[in-house]
C-alpha cells in the first residue's frame, strides 16, 4: 500500500491575540532537526523552509504515509511586526513563532496634498 505522493506540506495554524498584541504561527514539523529550519520575515510574509529526510538504511518499504523532502510554507502577516522581538520555540514536533505586532502611531497622521497645475 502506498499513499499518493504530493510532496511535504506541513500543517500551519495562525492565531491573532490582542493581549498581548501578537500573531502566533504554529507549524507541524515532526522529525525535523530545528537547526535545519530556515525562517525569513520580509514584506509581510513569513517564510518557513527546510527538509525532512528519510532515515538511511538498507530496507524495503512496505507501507509509506509519512511525507519527506524539501518544504516551504509562506504565511501572510497582515500586521506590522516588531522583527527584533520575534521569538521561536520548537517542542514535541511543533515550531511556534511569536510575532509581536509593532505599535502604530496613536494619533492620526495628516498628509498634505500637493496641487499641480496642468500644462
mmCIF file of N, CA and C in Angstrom:
data_model
loop_
_atom_site.group_PDB
_atom_site.id
_atom_site.type_symbol
_atom_site.label_atom_id
_atom_site.label_comp_id
_atom_site.label_asym_id
_atom_site.label_seq_id
_atom_site.Cartn_x
_atom_site.Cartn_y
_atom_site.Cartn_z
ATOM 1 N N UNK A 1 0.835 -1.188 0.000
ATOM 2 C CA UNK A 1 0.000 0.000 0.000
ATOM 3 C C UNK A 1 0.871 1.241 0.000
ATOM 4 N N UNK A 2 0.610 2.111 -0.921
ATOM 5 C CA UNK A 2 1.361 3.366 -0.990
ATOM 6 C C UNK A 2 0.366 4.513 -1.135
ATOM 7 N N UNK A 3 0.512 5.530 -0.301
ATOM 8 C CA UNK A 3 -0.322 6.719 -0.416
ATOM 9 C C UNK A 3 0.155 7.549 -1.605
ATOM 10 N N UNK A 4 -0.741 8.317 -2.203
ATOM 11 C CA UNK A 4 -0.306 9.172 -3.301
ATOM 12 C C UNK A 4 0.628 10.245 -2.760
ATOM 13 N N UNK A 5 1.672 10.542 -3.495
ATOM 14 C CA UNK A 5 2.690 11.486 -3.039
ATOM 15 C C UNK A 5 2.403 12.861 -3.624
ATOM 16 N N UNK A 6 2.273 13.855 -2.780
ATOM 17 C CA UNK A 6 2.047 15.213 -3.230
ATOM 18 C C UNK A 6 3.155 16.147 -2.747
ATOM 19 N N UNK A 7 4.166 15.613 -2.139
ATOM 20 C CA UNK A 7 5.217 16.445 -1.565
ATOM 21 C C UNK A 7 4.913 16.763 -0.115
ATOM 22 N N UNK A 8 5.902 17.230 0.587
ATOM 23 C CA UNK A 8 5.765 17.525 2.015
ATOM 24 C C UNK A 8 5.237 18.936 2.184
ATOM 25 N N UNK A 9 4.112 19.060 2.830
ATOM 26 C CA UNK A 9 3.487 20.364 3.097
ATOM 27 C C UNK A 9 3.019 20.345 4.549
ATOM 28 N N UNK A 10 3.862 20.840 5.467
ATOM 29 C CA UNK A 10 3.491 20.795 6.887
ATOM 30 C C UNK A 10 2.266 21.657 7.176
ATOM 31 N N UNK A 11 1.455 21.192 8.115
ATOM 32 C CA UNK A 11 0.258 21.926 8.526
ATOM 33 C C UNK A 11 0.657 23.184 9.297
ATOM 34 N N UNK A 12 -0.115 24.264 9.090
ATOM 35 C CA UNK A 12 0.168 25.556 9.728
ATOM 36 C C UNK A 12 -1.128 26.101 10.331
ATOM 37 N N UNK A 13 -1.045 26.584 11.574
ATOM 38 C CA UNK A 13 -2.137 27.320 12.215
ATOM 39 C C UNK A 13 -1.635 28.728 12.495
ATOM 40 N N UNK A 14 -2.507 29.732 12.345
ATOM 41 C CA UNK A 14 -2.144 31.119 12.631
ATOM 42 C C UNK A 14 -3.199 31.696 13.557
ATOM 43 N N UNK A 15 -2.740 32.307 14.654
ATOM 44 C CA UNK A 15 -3.624 32.905 15.643
ATOM 45 C C UNK A 15 -3.259 34.383 15.808
ATOM 46 N N UNK A 16 -4.241 35.183 16.165
ATOM 47 C CA UNK A 16 -4.025 36.611 16.458
ATOM 48 C C UNK A 16 -4.524 36.865 17.861
ATOM 49 N N UNK A 17 -3.694 37.476 18.698
ATOM 50 C CA UNK A 17 -4.058 37.792 20.076
ATOM 51 C C UNK A 17 -3.975 39.296 20.272
ATOM 52 N N UNK A 18 -4.890 39.841 21.067
ATOM 53 C CA UNK A 18 -4.871 41.272 21.377
ATOM 54 C C UNK A 18 -4.107 41.575 22.654
ATOM 55 N N UNK A 19 -4.059 40.608 23.584
ATOM 56 C CA UNK A 19 -3.386 40.843 24.865
ATOM 57 C C UNK A 19 -2.420 39.710 25.143
ATOM 58 N N UNK A 20 -1.170 39.851 24.854
ATOM 59 C CA UNK A 20 -0.517 40.976 24.187
ATOM 60 C C UNK A 20 -0.790 40.908 22.683
ATOM 61 N N UNK A 21 -0.563 42.013 21.973
ATOM 62 C CA UNK A 21 -0.813 42.014 20.530
ATOM 63 C C UNK A 21 0.278 41.242 19.778
ATOM 64 N N UNK A 22 -0.051 40.022 19.396
ATOM 65 C CA UNK A 22 0.897 39.156 18.687
ATOM 66 C C UNK A 22 0.162 38.330 17.642
ATOM 67 N N UNK A 23 0.932 37.865 16.664
ATOM 68 C CA UNK A 23 0.478 36.844 15.737
ATOM 69 C C UNK A 23 1.298 35.611 16.065
ATOM 70 N N UNK A 24 0.614 34.486 16.242
ATOM 71 C CA UNK A 24 1.292 33.233 16.584
ATOM 72 C C UNK A 24 1.111 32.258 15.423
ATOM 73 N N UNK A 25 2.225 31.729 14.939
ATOM 74 C CA UNK A 25 2.211 30.758 13.851
ATOM 75 C C UNK A 25 2.725 29.441 14.411
ATOM 76 N N UNK A 26 1.941 28.375 14.237
ATOM 77 C CA UNK A 26 2.316 27.046 14.700
ATOM 78 C C UNK A 26 2.472 26.164 13.465
ATOM 79 N N UNK A 27 3.634 25.498 13.351
ATOM 80 C CA UNK A 27 3.917 24.658 12.192
ATOM 81 C C UNK A 27 4.243 23.255 12.687
ATOM 82 N N UNK A 28 3.570 22.267 12.115
ATOM 83 C CA UNK A 28 3.789 20.875 12.496
ATOM 84 C C UNK A 28 5.000 20.334 11.738
ATOM 85 N N UNK A 29 6.122 20.137 12.463
ATOM 86 C CA UNK A 29 7.379 19.735 11.825
ATOM 87 C C UNK A 29 8.020 18.545 12.537
ATOM 88 N N UNK A 30 7.247 17.516 12.792
ATOM 89 C CA UNK A 30 7.770 16.324 13.469
ATOM 90 C C UNK A 30 8.895 15.698 12.649
ATOM 91 N N UNK A 31 9.940 15.283 13.341
ATOM 92 C CA UNK A 31 11.036 14.587 12.689
ATOM 93 C C UNK A 31 12.034 15.476 11.986
ATOM 94 N N UNK A 32 11.965 16.774 12.225
ATOM 95 C CA UNK A 32 12.891 17.703 11.570
ATOM 96 C C UNK A 32 13.786 18.337 12.623
ATOM 97 N N UNK A 33 15.081 18.344 12.360
ATOM 98 C CA UNK A 33 16.038 18.989 13.249
ATOM 99 C C UNK A 33 15.774 20.495 13.207
ATOM 100 N N UNK A 34 15.485 21.123 14.360
ATOM 101 C CA UNK A 34 15.192 22.564 14.340
ATOM 102 C C UNK A 34 16.339 23.409 13.797
ATOM 103 N N UNK A 35 17.574 22.912 13.874
ATOM 104 C CA UNK A 35 18.706 23.661 13.316
ATOM 105 C C UNK A 35 18.679 23.683 11.789
ATOM 106 N N UNK A 36 17.881 22.801 11.181
ATOM 107 C CA UNK A 36 17.804 22.721 9.723
ATOM 108 C C UNK A 36 16.612 23.510 9.166
ATOM 109 N N UNK A 37 15.910 24.241 10.021
ATOM 110 C CA UNK A 37 14.754 25.030 9.588
ATOM 111 C C UNK A 37 15.199 26.473 9.371
ATOM 112 N N UNK A 38 14.785 27.051 8.265
ATOM 113 C CA UNK A 38 15.095 28.452 7.974
ATOM 114 C C UNK A 38 13.814 29.269 8.086
ATOM 115 N N UNK A 39 13.924 30.432 8.715
ATOM 116 C CA UNK A 39 12.804 31.361 8.849
ATOM 117 C C UNK A 39 13.211 32.703 8.276
ATOM 118 N N UNK A 40 12.326 33.291 7.477
ATOM 119 C CA UNK A 40 12.547 34.627 6.933
ATOM 120 C C UNK A 40 11.277 35.430 7.141
ATOM 121 N N UNK A 41 11.425 36.682 7.495
ATOM 122 C CA UNK A 41 10.298 37.598 7.600
ATOM 123 C C UNK A 41 10.607 38.791 6.719
ATOM 124 N N UNK A 42 9.827 38.931 5.638
ATOM 125 C CA UNK A 42 10.091 40.010 4.703
ATOM 126 C C UNK A 42 8.803 40.470 4.042
ATOM 127 N N UNK A 43 8.611 41.760 3.995
ATOM 128 C CA UNK A 43 7.472 42.368 3.306
ATOM 129 C C UNK A 43 6.132 41.733 3.685
ATOM 130 N N UNK A 44 5.906 41.529 4.981
ATOM 131 C CA UNK A 44 4.637 40.982 5.443
ATOM 132 C C UNK A 44 4.453 39.506 5.170
ATOM 133 N N UNK A 45 5.540 38.795 4.931
ATOM 134 C CA UNK A 45 5.475 37.379 4.611
ATOM 135 C C UNK A 45 6.453 36.614 5.496
ATOM 136 N N UNK A 46 5.958 35.595 6.194
ATOM 137 C CA UNK A 46 6.814 34.707 6.972
ATOM 138 C C UNK A 46 7.060 33.469 6.124
ATOM 139 N N UNK A 47 8.323 33.182 5.850
ATOM 140 C CA UNK A 47 8.694 32.030 5.034
ATOM 141 C C UNK A 47 9.382 31.014 5.945
ATOM 142 N N UNK A 48 8.883 29.772 5.912
ATOM 143 C CA UNK A 48 9.451 28.679 6.705
ATOM 144 C C UNK A 48 9.869 27.601 5.715
ATOM 145 N N UNK A 49 11.143 27.216 5.745
ATOM 146 C CA UNK A 49 11.591 26.183 4.807
ATOM 147 C C UNK A 49 12.584 25.244 5.471
ATOM 148 N N UNK A 50 12.686 24.079 4.883
ATOM 149 C CA UNK A 50 13.607 23.070 5.386
ATOM 150 C C UNK A 50 13.431 21.772 4.614
ATOM 151 N N UNK A 51 13.937 20.686 5.203
ATOM 152 C CA UNK A 51 13.858 19.363 4.580
ATOM 153 C C UNK A 51 13.612 18.335 5.666
ATOM 154 N N UNK A 52 12.667 17.442 5.428
ATOM 155 C CA UNK A 52 12.527 16.269 6.316
ATOM 156 C C UNK A 52 13.138 15.102 5.557
ATOM 157 N N UNK A 53 14.186 14.527 6.156
ATOM 158 C CA UNK A 53 14.938 13.462 5.496
ATOM 159 C C UNK A 53 14.488 12.092 6.005
ATOM 160 N N UNK A 54 14.432 11.166 5.080
ATOM 161 C CA UNK A 54 14.116 9.778 5.411
ATOM 162 C C UNK A 54 15.348 9.151 6.065
ATOM 163 N N UNK A 55 15.131 8.318 7.064
ATOM 164 C CA UNK A 55 16.248 7.648 7.727
ATOM 165 C C UNK A 55 16.947 6.730 6.737
ATOM 166 N N UNK A 56 18.267 6.833 6.736
ATOM 167 C CA UNK A 56 19.053 5.996 5.836
ATOM 168 C C UNK A 56 19.052 4.553 6.351
ATOM 169 N N UNK A 57 19.176 3.649 5.454
ATOM 170 C CA UNK A 57 19.252 2.244 5.843
ATOM 171 C C UNK A 57 18.957 1.351 4.655
ATOM 172 N N UNK A 58 19.300 0.104 4.828
ATOM 173 C CA UNK A 58 19.067 -0.880 3.775
ATOM 174 C C UNK A 58 17.782 -1.623 4.113
ATOM 175 N N UNK A 59 16.664 -1.056 3.639
ATOM 176 C CA UNK A 59 15.387 -1.686 3.933
ATOM 177 C C UNK A 59 14.423 -1.467 2.765
ATOM 178 N N UNK A 60 13.464 -2.337 2.691
ATOM 179 C CA UNK A 60 12.452 -2.279 1.645
ATOM 180 C C UNK A 60 11.202 -1.657 2.244
ATOM 181 N N UNK A 61 10.627 -0.671 1.559
ATOM 182 C CA UNK A 61 9.421 -0.006 2.045
ATOM 183 C C UNK A 61 8.223 -0.914 1.788
ATOM 184 N N UNK A 62 7.474 -1.164 2.855
ATOM 185 C CA UNK A 62 6.277 -1.976 2.760
ATOM 186 C C UNK A 62 5.033 -1.091 2.712
ATOM 187 N N UNK A 63 5.057 -0.028 3.489
ATOM 188 C CA UNK A 63 3.924 0.916 3.540
ATOM 189 C C UNK A 63 4.484 2.282 3.898
ATOM 190 N N UNK A 64 4.061 3.335 3.204
ATOM 191 C CA UNK A 64 4.605 4.662 3.483
ATOM 192 C C UNK A 64 3.501 5.701 3.440
ATOM 193 N N UNK A 65 3.352 6.454 4.519
ATOM 194 C CA UNK A 65 2.401 7.555 4.570
ATOM 195 C C UNK A 65 3.062 8.858 5.000
ATOM 196 N N UNK A 66 4.233 8.803 5.606
ATOM 197 C CA UNK A 66 4.931 9.992 6.058
ATOM 198 C C UNK A 66 5.603 10.648 4.856
ATOM 199 N N UNK A 67 5.373 11.957 4.704
ATOM 200 C CA UNK A 67 5.978 12.695 3.593
ATOM 201 C C UNK A 67 7.378 13.158 3.964
ATOM 202 N N UNK A 68 8.274 13.089 2.994
ATOM 203 C CA UNK A 68 9.660 13.513 3.170
ATOM 204 C C UNK A 68 10.020 14.468 2.047
ATOM 205 N N UNK A 69 11.150 15.134 2.245
ATOM 206 C CA UNK A 69 11.666 16.006 1.210
ATOM 207 C C UNK A 69 11.638 17.459 1.623
ATOM 208 N N UNK A 70 11.967 18.330 0.683
ATOM 209 C CA UNK A 70 12.008 19.767 0.986
ATOM 210 C C UNK A 70 10.589 20.324 1.120
ATOM 211 N N UNK A 71 10.489 21.386 1.896
ATOM 212 C CA UNK A 71 9.199 22.066 2.035
ATOM 213 C C UNK A 71 9.444 23.561 2.155
ATOM 214 N N UNK A 72 8.414 24.308 1.829
ATOM 215 C CA UNK A 72 8.424 25.751 2.043
ATOM 216 C C UNK A 72 6.985 26.180 2.251
ATOM 217 N N UNK A 73 6.738 26.875 3.357
ATOM 218 C CA UNK A 73 5.419 27.441 3.629
ATOM 219 C C UNK A 73 5.569 28.942 3.730
ATOM 220 N N UNK A 74 4.613 29.653 3.157
ATOM 221 C CA UNK A 74 4.588 31.117 3.196
ATOM 222 C C UNK A 74 3.305 31.531 3.891
ATOM 223 N N UNK A 75 3.459 32.367 4.915
ATOM 224 C CA UNK A 75 2.310 32.813 5.698
ATOM 225 C C UNK A 75 2.250 34.336 5.608
ATOM 226 N N UNK A 76 1.130 34.838 5.110
ATOM 227 C CA UNK A 76 0.929 36.279 5.011
ATOM 228 C C UNK A 76 0.652 36.835 6.405
ATOM 229 N N UNK A 77 1.421 37.840 6.802
ATOM 230 C CA UNK A 77 1.243 38.514 8.085
ATOM 231 C C UNK A 77 0.774 39.933 7.760
ATOM 232 N N UNK A 78 -0.500 40.212 8.009
ATOM 233 C CA UNK A 78 -1.070 41.492 7.574
ATOM 234 C C UNK A 78 -0.764 42.643 8.526
ATOM 235 N N UNK A 79 -0.321 42.342 9.747
ATOM 236 C CA UNK A 79 0.007 43.395 10.704
ATOM 237 C C UNK A 79 1.502 43.705 10.647
ATOM 238 N N UNK A 80 1.889 44.954 10.952
ATOM 239 C CA UNK A 80 3.326 45.258 11.031
ATOM 240 C C UNK A 80 3.924 44.537 12.245
ATOM 241 N N UNK A 81 5.092 43.972 12.065
ATOM 242 C CA UNK A 81 5.711 43.146 13.103
ATOM 243 C C UNK A 81 6.989 43.794 13.611
ATOM 244 N N UNK A 82 7.214 43.686 14.921
ATOM 245 C CA UNK A 82 8.475 44.123 15.527
ATOM 246 C C UNK A 82 9.482 42.988 15.327
ATOM 247 N N UNK A 83 10.247 43.048 14.239
ATOM 248 C CA UNK A 83 11.145 41.957 13.856
ATOM 249 C C UNK A 83 12.206 41.666 14.910
ATOM 250 N N UNK A 84 12.608 42.662 15.686
ATOM 251 C CA UNK A 84 13.634 42.451 16.712
ATOM 252 C C UNK A 84 13.118 41.653 17.904
ATOM 253 N N UNK A 85 11.805 41.525 18.039
ATOM 254 C CA UNK A 85 11.232 40.843 19.203
ATOM 255 C C UNK A 85 10.593 39.495 18.859
ATOM 256 N N UNK A 86 10.799 39.002 17.638
ATOM 257 C CA UNK A 86 10.237 37.708 17.236
ATOM 258 C C UNK A 86 10.866 36.606 18.080
ATOM 259 N N UNK A 87 10.033 35.663 18.536
ATOM 260 C CA UNK A 87 10.518 34.530 19.326
ATOM 261 C C UNK A 87 10.089 33.227 18.659
ATOM 262 N N UNK A 88 10.966 32.214 18.733
ATOM 263 C CA UNK A 88 10.630 30.893 18.201
ATOM 264 C C UNK A 88 10.964 29.826 19.230
ATOM 265 N N UNK A 89 10.134 28.793 19.278
ATOM 266 C CA UNK A 89 10.414 27.617 20.096
ATOM 267 C C UNK A 89 10.029 26.385 19.298
ATOM 268 N N UNK A 90 10.718 25.291 19.560
ATOM 269 C CA UNK A 90 10.426 24.016 18.912
ATOM 270 C C UNK A 90 10.266 22.986 20.021
ATOM 271 N N UNK A 91 9.095 22.372 20.071
ATOM 272 C CA UNK A 91 8.825 21.402 21.132
ATOM 273 C C UNK A 91 7.876 20.331 20.618
ATOM 274 N N UNK A 92 8.227 19.094 20.838
ATOM 275 C CA UNK A 92 7.396 17.939 20.503
ATOM 276 C C UNK A 92 6.907 17.971 19.057
ATOM 277 N N UNK A 93 7.784 18.405 18.143
ATOM 278 C CA UNK A 93 7.456 18.388 16.731
ATOM 279 C C UNK A 93 6.710 19.604 16.219
ATOM 280 N N UNK A 94 6.516 20.600 17.075
ATOM 281 C CA UNK A 94 5.823 21.818 16.654
ATOM 282 C C UNK A 94 6.756 23.017 16.777
ATOM 283 N N UNK A 95 6.793 23.822 15.711
ATOM 284 C CA UNK A 95 7.518 25.085 15.731
ATOM 285 C C UNK A 95 6.511 26.172 16.046
ATOM 286 N N UNK A 96 6.798 26.971 17.059
ATOM 287 C CA UNK A 96 5.931 28.077 17.464
ATOM 288 C C UNK A 96 6.682 29.373 17.200
ATOM 289 N N UNK A 97 6.110 30.233 16.352
ATOM 290 C CA UNK A 97 6.712 31.518 16.023
ATOM 291 C C UNK A 97 5.785 32.598 16.558
ATOM 292 N N UNK A 98 6.310 33.422 17.471
ATOM 293 C CA UNK A 98 5.535 34.509 18.059
ATOM 294 C C UNK A 98 6.030 35.815 17.465
ATOM 295 N N UNK A 99 5.120 36.512 16.777
ATOM 296 C CA UNK A 99 5.450 37.744 16.077
ATOM 297 C C UNK A 99 4.747 38.911 16.763
ATOM 298 N N UNK A 100 5.466 39.675 17.602
ATOM 299 C CA UNK A 100 4.845 40.825 18.262
ATOM 300 C C UNK A 100 4.448 41.885 17.236
ATOM 301 N N UNK A 101 3.258 42.394 17.382
ATOM 302 C CA UNK A 101 2.768 43.418 16.472
ATOM 303 C C UNK A 101 3.361 44.760 16.880
ATOM 304 N N UNK A 102 3.929 45.445 15.901
ATOM 305 C CA UNK A 102 4.545 46.745 16.161
ATOM 306 C C UNK A 102 3.457 47.761 16.493
ATOM 307 N N UNK A 103 3.800 48.656 17.395
ATOM 308 C CA UNK A 103 2.845 49.698 17.770
ATOM 309 C C UNK A 103 2.671 50.667 16.614
ATOM 310 N N UNK A 104 1.442 51.046 16.397
ATOM 311 C CA UNK A 104 1.130 52.040 15.366
ATOM 312 C C UNK A 104 1.018 53.394 16.041
ATOM 313 N N UNK A 105 1.229 54.443 15.312
ATOM 314 C CA UNK A 105 1.079 55.766 15.909
ATOM 315 C C UNK A 105 -0.340 55.932 16.473
ATOM 316 N N UNK A 106 -0.433 56.503 17.667
ATOM 317 C CA UNK A 106 -1.737 56.648 18.307
ATOM 318 C C UNK A 106 -2.516 57.830 17.752
ATOM 319 N N UNK A 107 -1.828 58.778 17.121
ATOM 320 C CA UNK A 107 -2.502 59.951 16.580
ATOM 321 C C UNK A 107 -2.641 59.819 15.072
ATOM 322 N N UNK A 108 -3.716 60.365 14.532
ATOM 323 C CA UNK A 108 -3.850 60.342 13.074
ATOM 324 C C UNK A 108 -2.730 61.145 12.428
ATOM 325 N N UNK A 109 -2.322 60.713 11.285
ATOM 326 C CA UNK A 109 -1.270 61.396 10.542
ATOM 327 C C UNK A 109 -1.913 62.197 9.425
ATOM 328 N N UNK A 110 -1.689 63.481 9.431
ATOM 329 C CA UNK A 110 -2.258 64.340 8.381
ATOM 330 C C UNK A 110 -1.264 64.423 7.228
ATOM 331 N N UNK A 111 -1.769 64.179 6.039
ATOM 332 C CA UNK A 111 -0.948 64.224 4.836
ATOM 333 C C UNK A 111 -1.422 65.372 3.964
ATOM 334 N N UNK A 112 -0.501 66.238 3.625
ATOM 335 C CA UNK A 112 -0.833 67.373 2.772
ATOM 336 C C UNK A 112 -0.850 66.951 1.308
ATOM 337 N N UNK A 113 -1.789 67.476 0.562
ATOM 338 C CA UNK A 113 -1.889 67.177 -0.866
ATOM 339 C C UNK A 113 -1.249 68.319 -1.643
ATOM 340 N N UNK A 114 -0.348 67.965 -2.499
ATOM 341 C CA UNK A 114 0.331 68.963 -3.329
ATOM 342 C C UNK A 114 -0.486 69.158 -4.595
ATOM 343 N N UNK A 115 -0.847 70.399 -4.849
ATOM 344 C CA UNK A 115 -1.626 70.700 -6.053
ATOM 345 C C UNK A 115 -0.665 71.048 -7.186
ATOM 346 N N UNK A 116 -0.935 70.506 -8.334
ATOM 347 C CA UNK A 116 -0.132 70.812 -9.520
ATOM 348 C C UNK A 116 -1.029 71.438 -10.563
ATOM 349 N N UNK A 117 -0.467 72.364 -11.274
ATOM 350 C CA UNK A 117 -1.226 72.980 -12.354
ATOM 351 C C UNK A 117 -0.967 72.195 -13.615
ATOM 352 N N UNK A 118 -1.998 72.012 -14.419
ATOM 353 C CA UNK A 118 -1.815 71.278 -15.666
ATOM 354 C C UNK A 118 -1.275 72.212 -16.748
ATOM 355 N N UNK A 119 -0.523 71.674 -17.654
ATOM 356 C CA UNK A 119 0.066 72.469 -18.736
ATOM 357 C C UNK A 119 -0.725 72.357 -19.998
#
